[in-house]
Tab-separated table of C-alpha atoms and ligand atoms in Angstrom:
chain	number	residue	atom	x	y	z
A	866	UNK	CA	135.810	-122.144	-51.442
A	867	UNK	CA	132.578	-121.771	-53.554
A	868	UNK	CA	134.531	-119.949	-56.543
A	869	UNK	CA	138.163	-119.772	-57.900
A	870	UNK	CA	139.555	-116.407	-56.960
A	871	UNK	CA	142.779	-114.507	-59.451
A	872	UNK	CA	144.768	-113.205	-56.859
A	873	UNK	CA	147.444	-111.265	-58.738
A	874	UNK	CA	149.564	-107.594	-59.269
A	875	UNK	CA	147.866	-104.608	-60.322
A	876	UNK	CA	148.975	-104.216	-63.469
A	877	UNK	CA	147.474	-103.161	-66.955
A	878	UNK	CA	146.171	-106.163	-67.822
A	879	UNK	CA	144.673	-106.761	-64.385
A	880	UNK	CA	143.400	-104.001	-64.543
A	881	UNK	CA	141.158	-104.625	-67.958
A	882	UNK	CA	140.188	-108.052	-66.639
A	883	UNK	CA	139.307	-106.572	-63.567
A	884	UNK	CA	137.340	-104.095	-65.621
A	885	UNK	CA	135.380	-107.088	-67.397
A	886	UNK	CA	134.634	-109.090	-64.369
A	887	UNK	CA	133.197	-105.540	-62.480
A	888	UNK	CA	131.083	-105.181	-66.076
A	889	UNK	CA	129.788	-108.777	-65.813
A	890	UNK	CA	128.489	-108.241	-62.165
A	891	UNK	CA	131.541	-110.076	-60.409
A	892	UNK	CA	133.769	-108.542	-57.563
A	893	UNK	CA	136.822	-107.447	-57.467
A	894	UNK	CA	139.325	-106.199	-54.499
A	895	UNK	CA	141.541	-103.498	-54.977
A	896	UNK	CA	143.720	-101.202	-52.880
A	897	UNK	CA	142.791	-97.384	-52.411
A	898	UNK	CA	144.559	-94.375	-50.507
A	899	UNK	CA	142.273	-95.579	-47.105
A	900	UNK	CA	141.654	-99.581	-47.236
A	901	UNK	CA	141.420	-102.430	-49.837
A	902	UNK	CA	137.732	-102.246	-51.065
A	903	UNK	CA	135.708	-104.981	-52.383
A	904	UNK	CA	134.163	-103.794	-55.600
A	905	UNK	CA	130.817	-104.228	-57.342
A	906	UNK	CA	129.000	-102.886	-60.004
A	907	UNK	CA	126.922	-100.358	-57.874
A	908	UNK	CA	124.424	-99.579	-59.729
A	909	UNK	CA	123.289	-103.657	-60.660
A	910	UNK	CA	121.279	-104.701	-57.632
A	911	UNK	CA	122.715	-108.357	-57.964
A	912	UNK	CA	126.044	-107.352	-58.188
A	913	UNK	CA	126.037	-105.462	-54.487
A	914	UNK	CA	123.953	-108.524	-52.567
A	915	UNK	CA	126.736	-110.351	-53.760
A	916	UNK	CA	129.090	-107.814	-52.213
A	917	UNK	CA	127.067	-108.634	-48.730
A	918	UNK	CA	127.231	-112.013	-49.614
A	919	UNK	CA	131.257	-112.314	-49.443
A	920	UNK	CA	131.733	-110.099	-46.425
A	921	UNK	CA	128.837	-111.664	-44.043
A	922	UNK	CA	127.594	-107.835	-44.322
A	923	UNK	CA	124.342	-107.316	-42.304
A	924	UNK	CA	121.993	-106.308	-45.209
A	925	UNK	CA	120.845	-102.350	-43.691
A	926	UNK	CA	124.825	-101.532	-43.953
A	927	UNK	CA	124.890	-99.511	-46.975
A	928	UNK	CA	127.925	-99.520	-49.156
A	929	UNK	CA	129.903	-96.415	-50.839
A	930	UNK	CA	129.482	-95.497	-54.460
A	931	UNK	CA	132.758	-94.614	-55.958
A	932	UNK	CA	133.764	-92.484	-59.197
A	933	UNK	CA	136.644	-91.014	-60.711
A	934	UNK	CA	134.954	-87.656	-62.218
A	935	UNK	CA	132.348	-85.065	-60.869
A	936	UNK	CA	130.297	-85.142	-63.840
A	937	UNK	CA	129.029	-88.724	-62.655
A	938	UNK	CA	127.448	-87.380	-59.839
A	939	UNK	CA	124.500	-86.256	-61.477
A	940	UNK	CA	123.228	-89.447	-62.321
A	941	UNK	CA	123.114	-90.916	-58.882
A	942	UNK	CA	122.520	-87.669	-56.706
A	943	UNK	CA	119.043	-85.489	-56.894
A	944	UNK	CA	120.849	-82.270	-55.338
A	945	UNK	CA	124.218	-81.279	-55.016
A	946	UNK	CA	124.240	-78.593	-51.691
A	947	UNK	CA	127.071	-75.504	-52.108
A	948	UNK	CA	129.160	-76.894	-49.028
A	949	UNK	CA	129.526	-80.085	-50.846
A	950	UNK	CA	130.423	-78.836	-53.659
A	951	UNK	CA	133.046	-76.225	-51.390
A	952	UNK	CA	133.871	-80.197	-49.983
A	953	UNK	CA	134.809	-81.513	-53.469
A	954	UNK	CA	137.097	-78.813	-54.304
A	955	UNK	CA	139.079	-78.421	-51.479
A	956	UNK	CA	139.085	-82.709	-50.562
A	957	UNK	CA	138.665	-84.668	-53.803
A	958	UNK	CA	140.136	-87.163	-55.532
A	959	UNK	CA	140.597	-87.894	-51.795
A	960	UNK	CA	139.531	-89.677	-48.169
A	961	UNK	CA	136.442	-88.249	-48.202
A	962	UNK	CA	132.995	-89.641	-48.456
A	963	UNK	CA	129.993	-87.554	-48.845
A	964	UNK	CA	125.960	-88.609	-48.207
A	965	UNK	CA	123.478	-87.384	-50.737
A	966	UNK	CA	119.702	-87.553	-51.465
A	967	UNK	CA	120.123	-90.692	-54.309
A	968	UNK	CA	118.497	-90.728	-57.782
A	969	UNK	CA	115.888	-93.599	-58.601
A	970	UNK	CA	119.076	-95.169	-60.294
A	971	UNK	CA	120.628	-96.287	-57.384
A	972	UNK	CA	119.605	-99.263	-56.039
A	973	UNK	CA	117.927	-99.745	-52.532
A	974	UNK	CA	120.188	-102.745	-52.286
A	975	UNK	CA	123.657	-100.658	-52.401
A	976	UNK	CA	122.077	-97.977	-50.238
A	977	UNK	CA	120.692	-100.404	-47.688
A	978	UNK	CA	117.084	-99.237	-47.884
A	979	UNK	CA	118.010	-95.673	-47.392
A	980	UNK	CA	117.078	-92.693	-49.577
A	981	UNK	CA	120.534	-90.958	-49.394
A	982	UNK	CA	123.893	-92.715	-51.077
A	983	UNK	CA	127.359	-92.035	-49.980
A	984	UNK	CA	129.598	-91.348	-52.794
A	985	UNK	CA	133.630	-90.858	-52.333
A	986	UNK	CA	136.441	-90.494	-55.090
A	987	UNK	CA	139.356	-91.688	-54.347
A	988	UNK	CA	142.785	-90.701	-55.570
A	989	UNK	CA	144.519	-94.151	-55.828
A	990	UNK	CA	145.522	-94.986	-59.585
A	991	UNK	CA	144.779	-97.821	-59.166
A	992	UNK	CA	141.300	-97.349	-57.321
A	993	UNK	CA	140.334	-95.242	-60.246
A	994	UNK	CA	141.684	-97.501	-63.177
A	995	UNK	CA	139.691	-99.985	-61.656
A	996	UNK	CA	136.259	-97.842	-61.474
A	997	UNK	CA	137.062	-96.624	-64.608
A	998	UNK	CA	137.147	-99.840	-65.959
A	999	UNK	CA	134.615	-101.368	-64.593
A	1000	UNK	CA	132.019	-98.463	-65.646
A	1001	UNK	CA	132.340	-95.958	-63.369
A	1002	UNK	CA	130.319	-96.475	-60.785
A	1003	UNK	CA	131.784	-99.205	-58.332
A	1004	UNK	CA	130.336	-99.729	-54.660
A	1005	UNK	CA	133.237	-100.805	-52.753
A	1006	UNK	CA	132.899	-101.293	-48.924
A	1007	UNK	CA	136.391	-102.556	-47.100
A	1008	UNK	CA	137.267	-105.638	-48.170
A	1009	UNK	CA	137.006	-107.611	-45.047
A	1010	UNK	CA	134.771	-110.182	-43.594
A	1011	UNK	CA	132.252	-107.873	-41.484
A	1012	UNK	CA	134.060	-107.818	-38.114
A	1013	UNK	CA	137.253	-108.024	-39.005
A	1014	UNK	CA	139.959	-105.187	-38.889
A	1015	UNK	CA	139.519	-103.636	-42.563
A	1016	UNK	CA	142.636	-104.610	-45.100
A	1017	UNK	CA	145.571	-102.916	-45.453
A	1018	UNK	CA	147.208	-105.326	-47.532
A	1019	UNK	CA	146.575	-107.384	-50.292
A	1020	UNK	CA	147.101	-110.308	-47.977
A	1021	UNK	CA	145.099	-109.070	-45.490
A	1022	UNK	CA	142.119	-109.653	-48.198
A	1023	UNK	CA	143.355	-113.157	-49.149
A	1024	UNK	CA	143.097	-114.102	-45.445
A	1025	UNK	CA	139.108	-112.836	-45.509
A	1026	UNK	CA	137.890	-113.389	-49.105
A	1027	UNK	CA	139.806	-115.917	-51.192
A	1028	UNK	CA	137.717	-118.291	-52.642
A	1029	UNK	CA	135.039	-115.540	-51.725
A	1030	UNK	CA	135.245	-113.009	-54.765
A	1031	UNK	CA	136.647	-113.098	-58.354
A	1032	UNK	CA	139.350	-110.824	-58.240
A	1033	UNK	CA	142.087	-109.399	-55.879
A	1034	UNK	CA	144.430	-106.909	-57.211
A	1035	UNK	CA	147.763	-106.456	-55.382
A	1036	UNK	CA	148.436	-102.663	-55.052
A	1037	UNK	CA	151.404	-102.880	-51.996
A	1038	UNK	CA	150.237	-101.557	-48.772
A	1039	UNK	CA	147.870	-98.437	-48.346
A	1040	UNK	CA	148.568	-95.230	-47.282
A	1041	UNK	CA	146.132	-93.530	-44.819
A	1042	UNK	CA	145.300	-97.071	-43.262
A	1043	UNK	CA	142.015	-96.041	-41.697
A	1044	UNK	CA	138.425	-95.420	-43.755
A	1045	UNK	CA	137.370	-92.597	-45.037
A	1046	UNK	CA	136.149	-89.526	-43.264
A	1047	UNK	CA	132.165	-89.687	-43.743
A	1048	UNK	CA	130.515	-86.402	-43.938
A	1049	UNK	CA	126.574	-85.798	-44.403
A	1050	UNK	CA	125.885	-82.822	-46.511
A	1051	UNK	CA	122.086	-83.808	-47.448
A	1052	UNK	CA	121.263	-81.659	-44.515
A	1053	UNK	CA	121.360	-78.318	-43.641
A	1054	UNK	CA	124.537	-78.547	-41.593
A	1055	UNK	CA	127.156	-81.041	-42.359
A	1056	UNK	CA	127.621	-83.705	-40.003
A	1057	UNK	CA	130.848	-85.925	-39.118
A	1058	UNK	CA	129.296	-89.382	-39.515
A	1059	UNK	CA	132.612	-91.241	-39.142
A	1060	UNK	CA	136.145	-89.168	-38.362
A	1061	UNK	CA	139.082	-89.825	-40.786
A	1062	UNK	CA	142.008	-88.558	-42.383
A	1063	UNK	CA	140.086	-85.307	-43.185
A	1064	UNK	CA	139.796	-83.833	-39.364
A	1065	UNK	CA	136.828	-81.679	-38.072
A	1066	UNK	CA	139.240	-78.520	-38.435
A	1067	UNK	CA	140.126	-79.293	-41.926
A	1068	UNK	CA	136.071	-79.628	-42.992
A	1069	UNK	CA	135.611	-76.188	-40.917
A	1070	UNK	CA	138.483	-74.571	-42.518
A	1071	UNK	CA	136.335	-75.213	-45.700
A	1072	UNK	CA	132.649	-74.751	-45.223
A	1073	UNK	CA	132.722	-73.262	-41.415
A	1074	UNK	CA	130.189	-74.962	-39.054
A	1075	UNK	CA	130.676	-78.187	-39.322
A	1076	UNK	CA	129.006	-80.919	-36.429
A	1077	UNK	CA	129.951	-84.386	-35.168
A	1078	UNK	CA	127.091	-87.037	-34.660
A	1079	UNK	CA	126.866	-86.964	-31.092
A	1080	UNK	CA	126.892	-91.391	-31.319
A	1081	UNK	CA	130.743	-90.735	-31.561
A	1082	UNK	CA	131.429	-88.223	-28.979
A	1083	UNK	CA	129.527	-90.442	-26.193
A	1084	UNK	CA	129.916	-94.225	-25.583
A	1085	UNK	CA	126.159	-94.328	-24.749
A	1086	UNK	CA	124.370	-97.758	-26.415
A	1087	UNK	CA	120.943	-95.561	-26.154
A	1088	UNK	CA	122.081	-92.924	-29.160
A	1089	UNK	CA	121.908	-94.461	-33.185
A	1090	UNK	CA	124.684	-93.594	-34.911
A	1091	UNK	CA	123.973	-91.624	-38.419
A	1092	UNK	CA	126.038	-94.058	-40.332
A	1093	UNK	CA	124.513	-97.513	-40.296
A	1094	UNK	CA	127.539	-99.081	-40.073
A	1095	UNK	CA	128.962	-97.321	-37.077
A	1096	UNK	CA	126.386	-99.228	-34.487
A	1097	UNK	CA	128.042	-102.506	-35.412
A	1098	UNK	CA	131.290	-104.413	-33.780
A	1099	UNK	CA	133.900	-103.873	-35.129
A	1100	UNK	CA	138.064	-104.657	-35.551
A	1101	UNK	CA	138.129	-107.012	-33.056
A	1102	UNK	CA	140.581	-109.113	-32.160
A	1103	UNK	CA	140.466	-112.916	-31.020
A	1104	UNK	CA	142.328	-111.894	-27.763
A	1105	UNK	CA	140.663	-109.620	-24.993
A	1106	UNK	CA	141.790	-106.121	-26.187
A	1107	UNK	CA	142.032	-103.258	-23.361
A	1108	UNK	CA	142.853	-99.738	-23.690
A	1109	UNK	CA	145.317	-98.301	-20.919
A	1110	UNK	CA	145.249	-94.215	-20.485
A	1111	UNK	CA	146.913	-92.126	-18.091
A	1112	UNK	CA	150.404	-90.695	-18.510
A	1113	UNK	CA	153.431	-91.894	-20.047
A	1114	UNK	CA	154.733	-93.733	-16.700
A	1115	UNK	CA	151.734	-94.827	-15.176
A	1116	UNK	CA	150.321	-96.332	-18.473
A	1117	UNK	CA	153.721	-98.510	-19.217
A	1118	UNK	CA	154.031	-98.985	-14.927
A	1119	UNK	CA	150.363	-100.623	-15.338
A	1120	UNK	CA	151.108	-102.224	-18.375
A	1121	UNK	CA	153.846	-103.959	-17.113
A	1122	UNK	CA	152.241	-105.174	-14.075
A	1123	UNK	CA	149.455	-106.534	-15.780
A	1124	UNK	CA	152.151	-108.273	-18.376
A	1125	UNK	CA	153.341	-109.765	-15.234
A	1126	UNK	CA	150.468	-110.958	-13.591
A	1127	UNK	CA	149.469	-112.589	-16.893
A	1128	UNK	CA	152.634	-114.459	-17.335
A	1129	UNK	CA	152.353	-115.679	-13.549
A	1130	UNK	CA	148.884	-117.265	-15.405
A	1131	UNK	CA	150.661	-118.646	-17.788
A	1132	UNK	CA	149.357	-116.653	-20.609
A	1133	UNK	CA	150.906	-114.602	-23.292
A	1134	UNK	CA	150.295	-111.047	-23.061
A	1135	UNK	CA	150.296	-108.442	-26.093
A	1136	UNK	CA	151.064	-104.438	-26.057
A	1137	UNK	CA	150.541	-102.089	-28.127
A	1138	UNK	CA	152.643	-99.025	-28.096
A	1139	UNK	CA	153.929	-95.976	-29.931
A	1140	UNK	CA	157.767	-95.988	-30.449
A	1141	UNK	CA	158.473	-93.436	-28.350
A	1142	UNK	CA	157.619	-95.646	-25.055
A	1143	UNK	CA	157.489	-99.628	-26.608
A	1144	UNK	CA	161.332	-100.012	-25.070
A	1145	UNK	CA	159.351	-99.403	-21.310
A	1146	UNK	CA	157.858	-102.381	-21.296
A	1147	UNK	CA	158.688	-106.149	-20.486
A	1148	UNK	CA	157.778	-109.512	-20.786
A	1149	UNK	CA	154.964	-109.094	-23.205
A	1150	UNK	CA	154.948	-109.659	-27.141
A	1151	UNK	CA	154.988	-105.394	-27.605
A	1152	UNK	CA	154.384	-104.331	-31.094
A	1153	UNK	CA	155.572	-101.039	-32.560
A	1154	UNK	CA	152.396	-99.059	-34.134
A	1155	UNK	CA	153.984	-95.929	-34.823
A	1156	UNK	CA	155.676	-92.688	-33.764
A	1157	UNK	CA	153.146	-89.731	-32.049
A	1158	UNK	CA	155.199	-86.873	-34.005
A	1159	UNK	CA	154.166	-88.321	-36.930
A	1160	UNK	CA	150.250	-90.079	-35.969
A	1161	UNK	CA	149.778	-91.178	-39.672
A	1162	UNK	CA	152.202	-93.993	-39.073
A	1163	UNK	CA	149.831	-95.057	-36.341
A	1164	UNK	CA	146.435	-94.894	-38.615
A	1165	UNK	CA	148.630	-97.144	-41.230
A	1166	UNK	CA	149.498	-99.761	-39.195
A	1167	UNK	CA	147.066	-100.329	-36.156
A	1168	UNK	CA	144.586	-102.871	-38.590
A	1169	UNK	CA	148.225	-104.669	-39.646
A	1170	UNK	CA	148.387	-105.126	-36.054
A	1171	UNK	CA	145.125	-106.411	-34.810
A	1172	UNK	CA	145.212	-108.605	-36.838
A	1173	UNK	CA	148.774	-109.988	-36.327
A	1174	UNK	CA	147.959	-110.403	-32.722
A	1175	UNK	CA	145.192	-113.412	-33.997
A	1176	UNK	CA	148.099	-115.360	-35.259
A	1177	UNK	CA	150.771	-115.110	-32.008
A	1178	UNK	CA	148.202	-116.842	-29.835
A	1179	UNK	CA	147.855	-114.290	-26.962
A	1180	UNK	CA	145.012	-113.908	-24.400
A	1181	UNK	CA	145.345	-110.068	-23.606
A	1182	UNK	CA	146.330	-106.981	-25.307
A	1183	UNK	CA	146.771	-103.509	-23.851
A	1184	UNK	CA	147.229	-100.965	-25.868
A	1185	UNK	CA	148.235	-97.211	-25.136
A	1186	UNK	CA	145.732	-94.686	-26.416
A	1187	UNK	CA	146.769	-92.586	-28.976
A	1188	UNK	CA	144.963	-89.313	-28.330
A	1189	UNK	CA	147.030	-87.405	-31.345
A	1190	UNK	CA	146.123	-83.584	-32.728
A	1191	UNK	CA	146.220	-84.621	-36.159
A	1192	UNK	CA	144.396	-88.193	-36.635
A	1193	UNK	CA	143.822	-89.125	-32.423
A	1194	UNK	CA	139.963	-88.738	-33.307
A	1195	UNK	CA	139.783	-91.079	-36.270
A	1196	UNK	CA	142.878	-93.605	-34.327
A	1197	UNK	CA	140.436	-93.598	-31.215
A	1198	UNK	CA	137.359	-94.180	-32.694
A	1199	UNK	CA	138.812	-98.243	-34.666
A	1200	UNK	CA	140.635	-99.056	-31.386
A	1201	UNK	CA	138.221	-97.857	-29.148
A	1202	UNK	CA	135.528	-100.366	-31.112
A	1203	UNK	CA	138.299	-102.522	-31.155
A	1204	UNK	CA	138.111	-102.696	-27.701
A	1205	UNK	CA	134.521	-102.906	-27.261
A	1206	UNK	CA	135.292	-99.718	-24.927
A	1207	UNK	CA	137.166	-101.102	-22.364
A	1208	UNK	CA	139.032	-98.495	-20.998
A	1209	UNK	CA	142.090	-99.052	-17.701
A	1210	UNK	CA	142.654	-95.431	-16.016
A	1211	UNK	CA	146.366	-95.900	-15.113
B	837	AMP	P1	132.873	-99.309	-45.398
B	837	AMP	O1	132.759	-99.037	-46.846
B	837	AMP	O2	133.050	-100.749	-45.046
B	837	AMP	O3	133.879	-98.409	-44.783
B	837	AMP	O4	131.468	-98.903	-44.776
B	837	AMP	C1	130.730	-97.829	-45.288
B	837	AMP	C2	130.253	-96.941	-44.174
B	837	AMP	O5	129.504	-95.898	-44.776
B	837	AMP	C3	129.327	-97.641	-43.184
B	837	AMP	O6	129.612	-97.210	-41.868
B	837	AMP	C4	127.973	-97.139	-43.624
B	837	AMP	O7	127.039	-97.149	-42.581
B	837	AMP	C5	128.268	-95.735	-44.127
B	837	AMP	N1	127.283	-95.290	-45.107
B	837	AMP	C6	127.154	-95.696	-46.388
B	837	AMP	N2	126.077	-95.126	-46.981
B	837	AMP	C7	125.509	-94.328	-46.052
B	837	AMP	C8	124.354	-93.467	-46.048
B	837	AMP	N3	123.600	-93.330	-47.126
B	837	AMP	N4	124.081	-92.812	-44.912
B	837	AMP	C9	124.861	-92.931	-43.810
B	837	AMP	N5	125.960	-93.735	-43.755
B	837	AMP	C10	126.270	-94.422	-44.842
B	838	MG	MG1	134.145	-101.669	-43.393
C-alpha cells in the first residue's frame, strides 16, 4: 500500500471530492454502464502515467477519453467524419467508443504514442457526475490490474487497486458488464476494433458498411490487432480455463467426463454454464452465468465469475460457449482471451 485509498458510496459529496482529487491530478474509480473505470485527468500527462502506474498497464496501451457533452469534442479531435457524427446520434450517451485524429492537446501519454484518441460518453450518472466534476475530460481505462478480468463491482476494484489509487466510488454493480464497443471512424470506412454491446448490425443499421478488424475474426498470432490493447492477455483466470463447443448433449456429456476424470485426480473442477443446461452436469463446482434468451445476463456476469473461480481453489474450468445473436460476438471475444483460445470440439 503506497497511498491511503477512500473507498466509499457514490454520493454527492463523493462525488465533489472525487471531482477535486481528478482536478489535482489524482485517480479515481467509478462505475459506468460497461465496467468500473479508473479515472485521470486526461488531458495532464502526469495524471495518465499514473493511471499506467496503478494498473501495471504496458505503456503503448492507450486509454479512452471520456466526456459528458459533444461540444467537448472539438478541443481534443482535428476532424469529426459524417458517420461519426450519424454514430453519436443514434449511440451516445452510450457503450460506444469512437477513434479520432487527436488535437495537439491531447497528450501522447493518454494516447500511447498514437496520433488518433478514442473518445466515448457514457450514460452512467454517475460516470458523468464524475467527469463533470473532475473537468470534463477524464481518461478512464477499466479499473483492473492489466490482466485481470475488468470490474464489475466496486469490490472487484478494491481487490485490484486499494492502496493503488485515491478514490473508489461505489456505484452497485454495472449493467452491460463487458467494455465498450470500439469503432474507428478516422478512416474512410469504419472499423469494429473491439465488439460490444453495440453489435455490427446495429453500427450498419446506422451508417451502412461497416468492417470488423480481421485480428478478431481469425485466431492467427501473425495479424496486429487495430486496438493496441486487443494483442495483449487478457481475463485470465488462475485455473486452466477451456472452452467446450458442440451441442447441448455432447458439450455437458464431455463436460462431465472430464469433471470426472479430474476428481479421480483429485482436483476440483469448475463449469461454466448458461441456466438452461447448468442442472446437466455433476460433480464439478458449476456456476450459473446467465440465461441464452436473454445473453445480456451472460455479458454481466461472466468477469464476476472469472474471477470467483480464483478464490474456490480449482485447477480446471470448462466453460460452454455462448455463441448468442445479440451479444455472442462481444461474450466470445473476453472468454475466448480468457481462455488463451483453447477450444474442446465435443
Ligand atoms: P480499456 O479502457 O481498458 O477498455 O482499454 C481501452 C481499449 O481501447 C484498448 O484496447 C486500447 O487499445 C483501445 N484504444 C484506445 N485508444 C485507441 C486508439 N487511439 N486507437 C486504437 N485503439 C485504441
Ligand atoms: Mg481494460
Amino acid at each position: 500500500m503506497d497511498r491511503e485509498t477512500i473507498f466509499c458510496k457514490a454520493d454527492e459529496e463523493a462525488v465533489r471530492k472525487a471531482g477535486e482529487i481528478l482536478r489535482n491530478g489524482g485517480l479515481v474509480a467509478f462505475p459506468t454502464e460497461t465496467v468500473y473505470g479508473l479515472g485521470a485527468n486526461a488531458l495532464d500527462e502526469k495524471a495518465a502515467a499514473r493511471i499506467y502506474a496503478a494498473k501495471g498497464r504496458p505503456s503503448d496501451n492507450p486509454l479512452i477519453v471520456h466526456i459528458t457533452r459533444r461540444e467537448a469534442l472539438g478541443r481534443i479531435v482535428t476532424e469529426v467524419p459524417e458517420a461519426a457524427e450519424r454514430l453519436m446520434d443514434a449511440f451516445w450517451p452510450g457503450p460506444m467508443t469512437l477513434i479520432f485524429q487527436k488535437s495537439p492537446e491531447v497528450p501522447y501519454g493518454t494516447t500511447g504514442g498514437l496520433d488518433t484518441v478514442a473518445v466515448r460518453m457514457p450514460s452512467h450518472p454517475v460516470a458523468r457526475a464524475v467527469i463533470e466534476a473532475g473537468g470534463g475530460y477524464i481518461a478512464a481505462p477499466s479499473a483492473n490490474t492489466s490482466g485481470r478480468p475488468s470490474p464489475t463491482k466496486a469490490s472487484h476494484v478494491a481487490e485490484d487497486l486499494m492502496g493503488k489509487v485515491d478514490m473508489i466510488l461505489d456505484g452497485g454493480e454495472v449493467e452491460i458488464g463487458l467494455e465498450s464497443t470500439i469503432v474507428d471512424v478516422s478512416v474512410a470506412e469504419p472499423v469494429i476494433l473491439r465488439p460490444g454491446y453495440i453489435s455490427l448490425e446495429m453500427l450498419q443499421g446506422v451508417v451502412g458498411k461497416v468492417s470488423v478488424d480481421q485480428a478478431l475474426l481469425r485466431d492467427d498470432a501473425g495479424i496486429r490487432p487495430k486496438a493496441p490493447g486487443m494483442k495483449y492477455k487478457h481475463y485470465a483466470p488462475k485455473a486452466d480455463l477451456k472452452i467446450v463447443e458442440g451441442s447441448e448433449e455432447a458439450v455437458a456429456a464431455r463436460i462431465n467426463e472430464l469433471i470426472r476424470q479430474g476428481r479421480e485426480k483429485g482436483k476440483r473442477i469448475g463449469v461454466i454454464a448458461a441456466k438452461e443446461s447448468a442442472y446437466r452436469y455433476q460433480g464439478g463446482i458449476v456456476k450459473t452465468v446467465g440465461s441464452r434468451e436473454e445473453d445480456l445476463s451472460i455479458a454481466q456476469h461472466l468477469f464476476g465469475i472469472l474471477r470467483e473461480f480464483d478464490t474456490l481453489g480449482v485447477s480446471e474450468i470448462y466453460s460452454e460457449a455462448f455463441d448468442t445473436p445479440r451479444m455472442g460476438q462481444a461474450i466470445m471475444n473476453r472468454l475466448m482471451k480468457a481462455a488463451g483460445h483453447q477450444v474442446i470440439k465435443a
